[in-house]
Amino acid sequence: MIERCLGARRARQIHKAMRHFKVTILCLVMTIVVLRGTIGAGKFGTPEQDFVEIRDHFYPRKRAEPHRVLEEVETTSSSSSELNNYATFDLNKLLVDEEADSEKPDPNKPYSLGPKISDWDEQRSKWLEQNPNFSNFIGPNKPRVLLVTGSSPKPCENPVGDHYLLKSIKNKIDYCRLHGIEIFYNMALLDAEMAGFWAKLPLIRKLLLSHPEVEFLWWMDSDAMFTDMAFELPWERYKDYNFVMHGWNEMVYDQKNWIGLNTGSFLLRNCQWSLDILDAWAPMGPKGKIRTEAGKILTRELKDRPVFEADDQSAMVYILATQRDKWGSKVYLESAYYLHGYWGILVDRYEEMIENYHPGFGDHRWPLVTHFVGCKPCGKFGDYPVERCLKQMDRAFNFGDNQVLQIYGFTHKSLGSRRVKRTRNDTNNPLEVKDELGLIHPAFKAMKVSSS
């Protein structure tokens, strides 16, 4: 009929056009299928939504101007840079304290570190007997010792304080590793009532009770450093004593001087006697009115003590001076070496010590511990110029670190330098190098193998 109306030639053209149209429709369908896989199936996967998405993808309603696109990219980049910048981040966002415990201690109830224990020696002796693999002595006259130190759970209040805390703990780890001492670093305030000077007491008691295998607990403040890596404590000297502090008998018992001893570095045996003296020591510690009133008593009773709240050191002097008969026989006030060495009289003499002496003395010739009392490197303000404190802490660290580095053939270029230099050349016979200080393989580290 088409041929009759339009003619044969015209009909063939129409049929050809129809075939082309069918192919075109088929290609369009295939294109839509491919686009669905590439762009997505739409929000609901309906043909209408697909069409809208395809239209918006290829024919945006309004093209963004070039300069606006650049501005958006720059803004995003700048915003991302700020978010990634530690220097501009406000740390206070992370340091928001949780709400304080609603339960407040009864001010009329005497403070206690915990339940009263009266048979600790028996409990501990039984435990050691049942656990022979955890001996309280790791060798003849070599007790198992746990060195305990710590710092605030918050970052320091100045930008370099945490760096010096890191140096201090690295220094302690080195000494403990060389002398077979275990170490515990605390950053938790176990009892909010015993903040500040007194935070160590709840921690010490908890560790004594949790580690019956430990014979001596060695407390050391975070601002104290080991400066004689070769000195081994004279443990035999303390076999009849439970509490060892740096101090002088006449200053404590006769003069009642508040600096007659130091509680920044001391040894405490794991026994019932120690739990009892902790119980006697703690009541002056709770913050607030109790600590303030106790401070007034200590200032009145102790020689040359300034007026400030009760501190653990003054409290111990007071206890020993007023109750010597009860506690004195088991307390050893050590002055033959520097279990605590006041930094102000030591740091300027390091070069002289290096020239004239060698590690291993522990006393004024080469102090075991240099204690930076009053520098307060983690706080906002100290009692001494910041520059002097930090420079001397660097020198003390390097003074001790040199004794570790020398094992491996290095030393700091100077006591004030972070850089190191070689002290000997490497050889193809490294085991022939002499360990002059005996720090690499001390006798207590030798494992006894039973012959079978």
Short mmCIF file of C-alpha atoms in Angstrom, two decimals:
data_model
loop_
_atom_site.label_atom_id
_atom_site.label_comp_id
_atom_site.label_asym_id
_atom_site.label_seq_id
_atom_site.Cartn_x
_atom_site.Cartn_y
_atom_site.Cartn_z
CA MET A 1 0.00 0.00 0.00
CA ILE A 2 2.88 2.37 0.81
CA GLU A 3 4.45 1.57 -2.56
CA ARG A 4 1.12 2.38 -4.32
CA CYS A 5 0.78 5.69 -2.52
CA LEU A 6 4.38 6.88 -2.43
CA GLY A 7 6.08 4.82 -5.03
CA ALA A 8 8.59 1.97 -4.75
CA ARG A 9 11.63 4.18 -4.36
CA ARG A 10 10.07 6.28 -1.58
CA ALA A 11 8.81 3.17 0.28
CA ARG A 12 12.30 1.65 0.33
CA GLN A 13 13.64 4.86 1.91
CA ILE A 14 10.98 4.75 4.62
CA HIS A 15 11.69 1.07 5.44
CA LYS A 16 15.40 1.88 5.63
CA ALA A 17 14.69 4.80 7.98
CA MET A 18 12.56 2.56 10.20
CA ARG A 19 15.37 0.01 10.48
CA HIS A 20 17.80 2.76 11.42
CA PHE A 21 15.33 4.07 14.00
CA LYS A 22 15.03 0.62 15.61
CA VAL A 23 18.83 0.35 15.84
CA THR A 24 18.99 3.82 17.34
CA ILE A 25 16.39 2.91 19.99
CA LEU A 26 18.32 -0.27 20.83
CA CYS A 27 21.58 1.71 21.21
CA LEU A 28 19.81 4.20 23.45
CA VAL A 29 18.53 1.42 25.70
CA MET A 30 22.01 -0.09 25.94
CA THR A 31 23.48 3.32 26.73
CA ILE A 32 20.99 3.82 29.55
CA VAL A 33 21.87 0.40 31.01
CA VAL A 34 25.57 1.23 30.96
CA LEU A 35 24.98 4.64 32.52
CA ARG A 36 22.96 3.06 35.31
CA GLY A 37 26.00 0.95 36.24
CA THR A 38 28.40 3.89 35.97
CA ILE A 39 26.44 6.72 37.56
CA GLY A 40 24.19 4.75 39.85
CA ALA A 41 20.69 3.41 39.93
CA GLY A 42 19.18 6.54 41.33
CA LYS A 43 17.78 7.15 44.74
CA PHE A 44 14.94 4.71 44.26
CA GLY A 45 16.16 2.92 41.12
CA THR A 46 13.15 4.11 39.08
CA PRO A 47 13.47 5.04 35.38
CA GLU A 48 12.29 8.56 36.14
CA GLN A 49 14.94 9.05 38.81
CA ASP A 50 17.55 7.57 36.46
CA PHE A 51 16.58 10.06 33.78
CA VAL A 52 16.81 12.96 36.22
CA GLU A 53 20.24 11.88 37.38
CA ILE A 54 21.51 11.40 33.84
CA ARG A 55 20.18 14.80 32.83
CA ASP A 56 21.78 16.50 35.83
CA HIS A 57 25.03 14.66 35.26
CA PHE A 58 25.44 15.70 31.63
CA TYR A 59 23.49 18.95 31.63
CA PRO A 60 23.96 20.76 34.96
CA ARG A 61 21.41 23.49 35.44
CA LYS A 62 24.04 26.06 36.29
CA ARG A 63 27.76 25.67 35.78
CA ALA A 64 29.91 26.93 38.68
CA GLU A 65 32.08 29.83 37.76
CA PRO A 66 35.82 28.96 37.56
CA HIS A 67 36.93 31.41 40.26
CA ARG A 68 34.25 30.12 42.63
CA VAL A 69 35.47 26.54 42.17
CA LEU A 70 39.01 27.64 43.00
CA GLU A 71 37.79 29.48 46.09
CA GLU A 72 35.96 26.37 47.31
CA VAL A 73 39.06 24.20 46.78
CA GLU A 74 41.28 26.71 48.57
CA THR A 75 38.80 27.03 51.45
CA THR A 76 38.56 23.25 51.85
CA SER A 77 42.35 22.91 51.72
CA SER A 78 42.82 25.68 54.29
CA SER A 79 40.20 24.18 56.59
CA SER A 80 41.79 20.74 56.32
CA SER A 81 45.21 22.23 57.05
CA GLU A 82 43.92 23.86 60.23
CA LEU A 83 42.34 20.60 61.39
CA ASN A 84 45.64 18.76 60.82
CA ASN A 85 47.79 21.34 62.62
CA TYR A 86 48.84 20.30 66.16
CA ALA A 87 50.26 23.76 66.83
CA THR A 88 46.89 25.47 66.46
CA PHE A 89 44.77 22.74 68.04
CA ASP A 90 43.21 23.69 71.37
CA LEU A 91 44.23 20.91 73.77
CA ASN A 92 41.64 22.09 76.27
CA LYS A 93 39.03 20.34 74.11
CA LEU A 94 40.56 17.02 75.18
CA LEU A 95 41.29 17.95 78.78
CA VAL A 96 37.76 18.52 79.97
CA ASP A 97 37.46 16.68 83.26
CA GLU A 98 34.61 14.37 83.94
CA GLU A 99 32.27 15.31 86.71
CA ALA A 100 33.71 14.75 90.16
CA ASP A 101 32.38 11.90 92.24
CA SER A 102 29.17 12.97 93.92
CA GLU A 103 30.06 11.00 97.03
CA LYS A 104 32.24 13.16 99.26
CA PRO A 105 34.23 11.77 102.18
CA ASP A 106 32.91 12.35 105.66
CA PRO A 107 35.11 15.09 107.23
CA ASN A 108 34.38 13.68 110.69
CA LYS A 109 35.66 10.22 109.74
CA PRO A 110 39.44 9.64 110.01
CA TYR A 111 41.10 9.13 106.65
CA SER A 112 42.22 5.62 105.78
CA LEU A 113 44.26 4.24 102.88
CA GLY A 114 42.15 1.08 102.92
CA PRO A 115 40.92 -1.79 105.09
CA LYS A 116 43.08 -2.44 108.12
CA ILE A 117 45.47 -5.35 107.58
CA SER A 118 47.22 -6.88 110.58
CA ASP A 119 48.60 -10.18 109.25
CA TRP A 120 50.32 -9.16 106.05
CA ASP A 121 53.60 -10.89 106.95
CA GLU A 122 51.75 -14.19 107.37
CA GLN A 123 49.73 -13.75 104.17
CA ARG A 124 52.82 -12.83 102.16
CA SER A 125 54.95 -15.63 103.61
CA LYS A 126 52.30 -18.18 102.67
CA TRP A 127 52.00 -16.77 99.14
CA LEU A 128 55.79 -16.93 98.61
CA GLU A 129 55.80 -20.50 99.83
CA GLN A 130 53.06 -21.44 97.38
CA ASN A 131 54.73 -19.63 94.48
CA PRO A 132 58.42 -20.61 94.58
CA ASN A 133 58.99 -19.35 91.03
CA PHE A 134 58.37 -15.78 92.24
CA SER A 135 61.11 -15.42 94.81
CA ASN A 136 61.50 -12.14 96.67
CA PHE A 137 65.27 -12.42 96.13
CA ILE A 138 66.75 -12.81 92.64
CA GLY A 139 70.24 -13.60 93.95
CA PRO A 140 72.34 -13.66 97.14
CA ASN A 141 71.74 -10.32 98.89
CA LYS A 142 69.91 -9.15 95.74
CA PRO A 143 66.24 -8.45 96.59
CA ARG A 144 63.54 -8.16 93.99
CA VAL A 145 62.97 -4.41 93.69
CA LEU A 146 60.17 -2.44 92.05
CA LEU A 147 61.01 1.16 91.20
CA VAL A 148 57.88 3.33 91.19
CA THR A 149 57.55 6.77 89.68
CA GLY A 150 54.89 8.73 87.83
CA SER A 151 53.38 12.00 86.70
CA SER A 152 50.05 13.76 86.33
CA PRO A 153 47.40 12.25 84.01
CA LYS A 154 47.27 15.64 82.28
CA PRO A 155 49.95 17.13 80.00
CA CYS A 156 52.45 19.45 81.64
CA GLU A 157 51.50 23.08 82.08
CA ASN A 158 54.41 24.28 79.95
CA PRO A 159 55.38 23.29 76.38
CA VAL A 160 58.62 21.43 77.24
CA GLY A 161 57.67 19.72 80.48
CA ASP A 162 56.56 16.45 78.90
CA HIS A 163 59.86 16.23 77.00
CA TYR A 164 61.77 16.35 80.28
CA LEU A 165 59.43 13.78 81.81
CA LEU A 166 60.31 11.54 78.87
CA LYS A 167 64.01 12.06 79.49
CA SER A 168 63.52 11.31 83.17
CA ILE A 169 61.69 8.01 82.61
CA LYS A 170 64.20 6.98 79.91
CA ASN A 171 66.95 7.57 82.46
CA LYS A 172 65.19 5.43 85.07
CA ILE A 173 64.49 2.65 82.59
CA ASP A 174 68.20 2.52 81.75
CA TYR A 175 69.26 2.19 85.39
CA CYS A 176 66.62 -0.43 86.14
CA ARG A 177 67.53 -2.48 83.08
CA LEU A 178 71.19 -2.47 84.06
CA HIS A 179 70.49 -3.48 87.67
CA GLY A 180 67.69 -5.99 87.30
CA ILE A 181 65.00 -3.73 88.79
CA GLU A 182 61.39 -3.79 87.68
CA ILE A 183 59.70 -0.46 87.02
CA PHE A 184 56.16 0.87 87.37
CA TYR A 185 55.14 4.22 85.89
CA ASN A 186 51.89 5.65 87.18
CA MET A 187 49.68 8.33 85.62
CA ALA A 188 46.49 7.70 87.58
CA LEU A 189 45.34 9.56 90.68
CA LEU A 190 44.08 6.63 92.74
CA ASP A 191 42.59 8.78 95.49
CA ALA A 192 41.44 12.34 94.76
CA GLU A 193 41.80 13.23 98.45
CA MET A 194 45.53 12.51 98.30
CA ALA A 195 46.54 14.75 95.42
CA GLY A 196 49.88 16.54 95.15
CA PHE A 197 52.68 15.49 97.51
CA TRP A 198 50.56 12.70 98.91
CA ALA A 199 49.48 10.87 95.74
CA LYS A 200 52.29 8.35 96.17
CA LEU A 201 50.92 6.84 99.41
CA PRO A 202 47.78 5.09 98.07
CA LEU A 203 49.80 3.88 95.08
CA ILE A 204 52.62 2.47 97.22
CA ARG A 205 50.21 0.59 99.47
CA LYS A 206 48.35 -0.85 96.49
CA LEU A 207 51.57 -2.05 94.87
CA LEU A 208 52.92 -3.61 98.05
CA LEU A 209 49.74 -5.64 98.46
CA SER A 210 49.50 -6.56 94.78
CA HIS A 211 53.12 -7.70 94.43
CA PRO A 212 54.05 -9.93 97.38
CA GLU A 213 57.06 -11.11 95.37
CA VAL A 214 58.61 -7.63 95.62
CA GLU A 215 60.93 -7.26 98.63
CA PHE A 216 61.65 -3.53 98.31
CA LEU A 217 59.63 -0.79 96.65
CA TRP A 218 61.81 2.12 95.53
CA TRP A 219 59.91 5.37 95.15
CA MET A 220 61.54 8.09 93.00
CA ASP A 221 60.10 11.49 92.05
CA SER A 222 59.76 12.34 88.37
CA ASP A 223 62.24 15.23 88.72
CA ALA A 224 65.05 12.97 89.97
CA MET A 225 67.57 11.28 87.66
CA PHE A 226 70.16 8.56 88.06
CA THR A 227 73.62 9.95 87.45
CA ASP A 228 75.68 6.92 88.49
CA MET A 229 74.61 4.00 86.34
CA ALA A 230 77.24 1.68 87.83
CA PHE A 231 76.40 2.09 91.52
CA GLU A 232 74.63 -0.88 93.12
CA LEU A 233 72.82 -0.18 96.37
CA PRO A 234 74.39 -1.84 99.46
CA TRP A 235 71.46 -4.17 100.07
CA GLU A 236 73.25 -6.11 102.79
CA ARG A 237 73.41 -2.92 104.85
CA TYR A 238 69.62 -2.76 104.99
CA LYS A 239 68.89 -6.37 105.98
CA ASP A 240 67.57 -5.26 109.40
CA TYR A 241 65.72 -2.15 108.19
CA ASN A 242 62.39 -1.53 106.52
CA PHE A 243 62.57 2.13 105.50
CA VAL A 244 65.63 3.76 103.89
CA MET A 245 65.73 7.50 103.17
CA HIS A 246 68.48 9.99 102.48
CA GLY A 247 68.95 11.99 105.67
CA TRP A 248 70.80 12.62 108.92
CA ASN A 249 69.87 11.31 112.36
CA GLU A 250 70.88 14.46 114.21
CA MET A 251 68.85 16.73 111.92
CA VAL A 252 65.72 14.60 112.27
CA TYR A 253 65.80 13.37 115.85
CA ASP A 254 67.71 16.17 117.59
CA GLN A 255 66.96 19.29 115.57
CA LYS A 256 63.58 18.30 114.12
CA ASN A 257 64.61 20.03 110.91
CA TRP A 258 62.04 19.71 108.16
CA ILE A 259 64.77 19.04 105.57
CA GLY A 260 66.53 16.49 107.79
CA LEU A 261 65.46 13.78 105.30
CA ASN A 262 64.08 13.61 101.79
CA THR A 263 61.10 11.59 100.57
CA GLY A 264 61.77 12.09 96.86
CA SER A 265 63.75 8.84 96.70
CA PHE A 266 63.34 6.09 99.30
CA LEU A 267 63.16 2.33 99.82
CA LEU A 268 60.31 0.61 101.62
CA ARG A 269 60.30 -3.09 102.45
CA ASN A 270 57.18 -5.11 101.70
CA CYS A 271 56.06 -6.07 105.23
CA GLN A 272 53.48 -5.40 107.93
CA TRP A 273 55.64 -2.68 109.51
CA SER A 274 55.52 -0.70 106.24
CA LEU A 275 51.73 -0.91 106.03
CA ASP A 276 51.56 0.36 109.60
CA ILE A 277 53.79 3.36 108.98
CA LEU A 278 51.82 4.21 105.84
CA ASP A 279 48.68 4.21 107.99
CA ALA A 280 50.41 6.55 110.45
CA TRP A 281 51.71 8.78 107.65
CA ALA A 282 48.50 9.26 105.67
CA PRO A 283 46.12 11.14 108.05
CA MET A 284 47.78 14.52 107.37
CA GLY A 285 47.34 14.10 103.62
CA PRO A 286 43.67 14.66 102.68
CA LYS A 287 43.36 17.94 100.84
CA GLY A 288 41.42 20.83 102.28
CA LYS A 289 41.04 21.72 105.91
CA ILE A 290 42.87 18.66 107.25
CA ARG A 291 45.99 19.33 105.18
CA THR A 292 45.93 23.04 105.93
CA GLU A 293 45.60 22.57 109.70
CA ALA A 294 48.26 19.85 109.69
CA GLY A 295 50.57 22.26 107.88
CA LYS A 296 50.22 24.75 110.72
CA ILE A 297 51.21 22.08 113.24
CA LEU A 298 54.25 21.05 111.18
CA THR A 299 55.39 24.67 110.79
CA ARG A 300 55.08 25.18 114.53
CA GLU A 301 56.89 21.97 115.51
CA LEU A 302 59.65 21.68 112.89
CA LYS A 303 62.74 23.84 112.59
CA ASP A 304 62.84 26.46 109.81
CA ARG A 305 59.73 25.13 108.06
CA PRO A 306 57.90 27.81 106.00
CA VAL A 307 54.15 28.25 106.29
CA PHE A 308 52.35 26.02 103.79
CA GLU A 309 50.04 23.02 103.80
CA ALA A 310 51.20 19.67 105.11
CA ASP A 311 53.61 17.79 102.85
CA ASP A 312 54.71 14.18 103.06
CA GLN A 313 58.35 14.98 103.88
CA SER A 314 57.61 17.25 106.84
CA ALA A 315 55.03 14.76 108.09
CA MET A 316 57.62 11.95 108.10
CA VAL A 317 60.15 14.09 109.99
CA TYR A 318 57.45 14.88 112.54
CA ILE A 319 56.46 11.21 112.94
CA LEU A 320 60.04 10.04 113.43
CA ALA A 321 60.99 12.91 115.76
CA THR A 322 57.95 12.47 117.99
CA GLN A 323 57.64 8.66 117.81
CA ARG A 324 61.24 7.49 117.54
CA ASP A 325 60.72 4.63 119.98
CA LYS A 326 57.97 3.19 117.80
CA TRP A 327 59.52 3.58 114.34
CA GLY A 328 63.15 4.61 114.62
CA SER A 329 64.73 1.16 114.99
CA LYS A 330 63.59 0.11 111.50
CA VAL A 331 64.44 3.38 109.72
CA TYR A 332 67.85 3.87 108.12
CA LEU A 333 68.80 7.45 107.26
CA GLU A 334 71.43 7.10 104.55
CA SER A 335 74.12 9.74 104.04
CA ALA A 336 77.07 7.68 102.82
CA TYR A 337 75.92 8.08 99.21
CA TYR A 338 73.35 10.18 97.37
CA LEU A 339 70.09 8.26 97.42
CA HIS A 340 68.88 11.83 96.96
CA GLY A 341 71.35 14.47 95.76
CA TYR A 342 70.34 18.12 95.71
CA TRP A 343 71.07 19.35 92.19
CA GLY A 344 72.26 22.81 93.23
CA ILE A 345 75.48 21.46 94.76
CA LEU A 346 76.22 18.83 92.12
CA VAL A 347 75.54 19.93 88.54
CA ASP A 348 78.37 22.46 88.22
CA ARG A 349 80.89 19.82 89.27
CA TYR A 350 80.13 17.17 86.65
CA GLU A 351 83.20 18.00 84.53
CA GLU A 352 85.40 17.85 87.63
CA MET A 353 83.95 14.44 88.48
CA ILE A 354 84.64 13.17 84.95
CA GLU A 355 88.23 14.37 85.14
CA ASN A 356 89.04 12.96 88.60
CA TYR A 357 86.71 10.01 89.25
CA HIS A 358 84.62 7.33 87.60
CA PRO A 359 81.11 5.85 88.00
CA GLY A 360 80.47 3.49 90.88
CA PHE A 361 80.95 5.67 93.96
CA GLY A 362 77.40 7.00 94.31
CA ASP A 363 78.53 9.83 96.60
CA HIS A 364 79.92 13.36 96.12
CA ARG A 365 82.56 11.95 93.75
CA TRP A 366 79.90 10.58 91.39
CA PRO A 367 76.32 10.97 92.75
CA LEU A 368 73.84 8.13 92.38
CA VAL A 369 70.84 10.49 92.08
CA THR A 370 70.57 14.15 91.11
CA HIS A 371 67.23 15.50 92.30
CA PHE A 372 65.93 18.75 90.79
CA VAL A 373 63.98 19.85 93.82
CA GLY A 374 62.14 23.13 93.21
CA CYS A 375 62.56 23.20 89.43
CA LYS A 376 59.06 21.80 88.82
CA PRO A 377 59.66 21.17 85.10
CA CYS A 378 56.05 20.12 84.52
CA GLY A 379 54.47 23.18 86.15
CA LYS A 380 53.95 26.83 85.23
CA PHE A 381 56.30 28.25 87.84
CA GLY A 382 59.34 26.92 89.66
CA ASP A 383 61.46 28.14 92.54
CA TYR A 384 64.51 28.69 90.31
CA PRO A 385 65.17 30.31 86.91
CA VAL A 386 63.69 28.15 84.17
CA GLU A 387 66.75 28.40 81.89
CA ARG A 388 69.13 27.20 84.60
CA CYS A 389 66.84 24.31 85.57
CA LEU A 390 66.35 23.05 82.02
CA LYS A 391 70.01 23.41 81.04
CA GLN A 392 71.13 21.54 84.13
CA MET A 393 68.52 18.83 83.64
CA ASP A 394 69.92 18.31 80.13
CA ARG A 395 73.43 18.09 81.58
CA ALA A 396 72.37 15.61 84.27
CA PHE A 397 70.60 13.46 81.69
CA ASN A 398 73.63 13.43 79.39
CA PHE A 399 75.95 12.76 82.35
CA GLY A 400 74.02 9.57 83.09
CA ASP A 401 73.34 8.76 79.43
CA ASN A 402 77.07 8.82 78.60
CA GLN A 403 77.56 5.82 80.88
CA VAL A 404 74.98 3.92 78.83
CA LEU A 405 76.25 5.10 75.44
CA GLN A 406 79.86 4.19 76.27
CA ILE A 407 78.83 0.53 76.29
CA TYR A 408 78.13 0.89 72.57
CA GLY A 409 81.06 3.16 71.71
CA PHE A 410 79.40 6.57 71.81
CA THR A 411 79.21 9.63 74.04
CA HIS A 412 77.59 13.05 73.91
CA LYS A 413 79.80 15.70 72.31
CA SER A 414 79.43 17.67 75.53
CA LEU A 415 77.15 17.53 78.56
CA GLY A 416 75.07 20.28 76.99
CA SER A 417 74.77 18.66 73.57
CA ARG A 418 72.14 16.30 72.17
CA ARG A 419 74.57 15.11 69.50
CA VAL A 420 76.84 12.12 70.01
CA LYS A 421 80.25 11.08 68.76
CA ARG A 422 82.12 7.79 68.51
CA THR A 423 84.55 6.84 71.25
CA ARG A 424 85.95 3.81 69.44
CA ASN A 425 85.91 2.26 66.01
CA ASP A 426 83.92 -0.85 65.24
CA THR A 427 85.91 -4.05 64.71
CA ASN A 428 85.23 -7.50 63.32
CA ASN A 429 85.67 -8.86 66.86
CA PRO A 430 82.96 -6.98 68.80
CA LEU A 431 82.93 -9.45 71.71
CA GLU A 432 86.51 -8.55 72.56
CA VAL A 433 85.51 -5.02 73.56
CA LYS A 434 85.99 -4.68 77.32
CA ASP A 435 82.97 -3.72 79.44
CA GLU A 436 84.82 -1.44 81.84
CA LEU A 437 81.86 -0.69 84.10
CA GLY A 438 80.49 -4.24 84.09
CA LEU A 439 77.05 -3.07 82.99
CA ILE A 440 76.37 -5.38 80.06
CA HIS A 441 76.60 -8.75 81.78
CA PRO A 442 76.43 -8.32 85.57
CA ALA A 443 76.64 -11.48 87.67
CA PHE A 444 73.00 -11.37 88.81
CA LYS A 445 71.83 -11.73 85.19
CA ALA A 446 73.62 -15.06 84.75
CA MET A 447 71.14 -17.92 84.56
CA LYS A 448 71.97 -20.94 86.65
CA VAL A 449 71.47 -24.10 84.60
CA SER A 450 71.23 -27.34 86.58
CA SER A 451 73.37 -30.18 85.28
CA SER A 452 71.51 -33.39 84.51
#
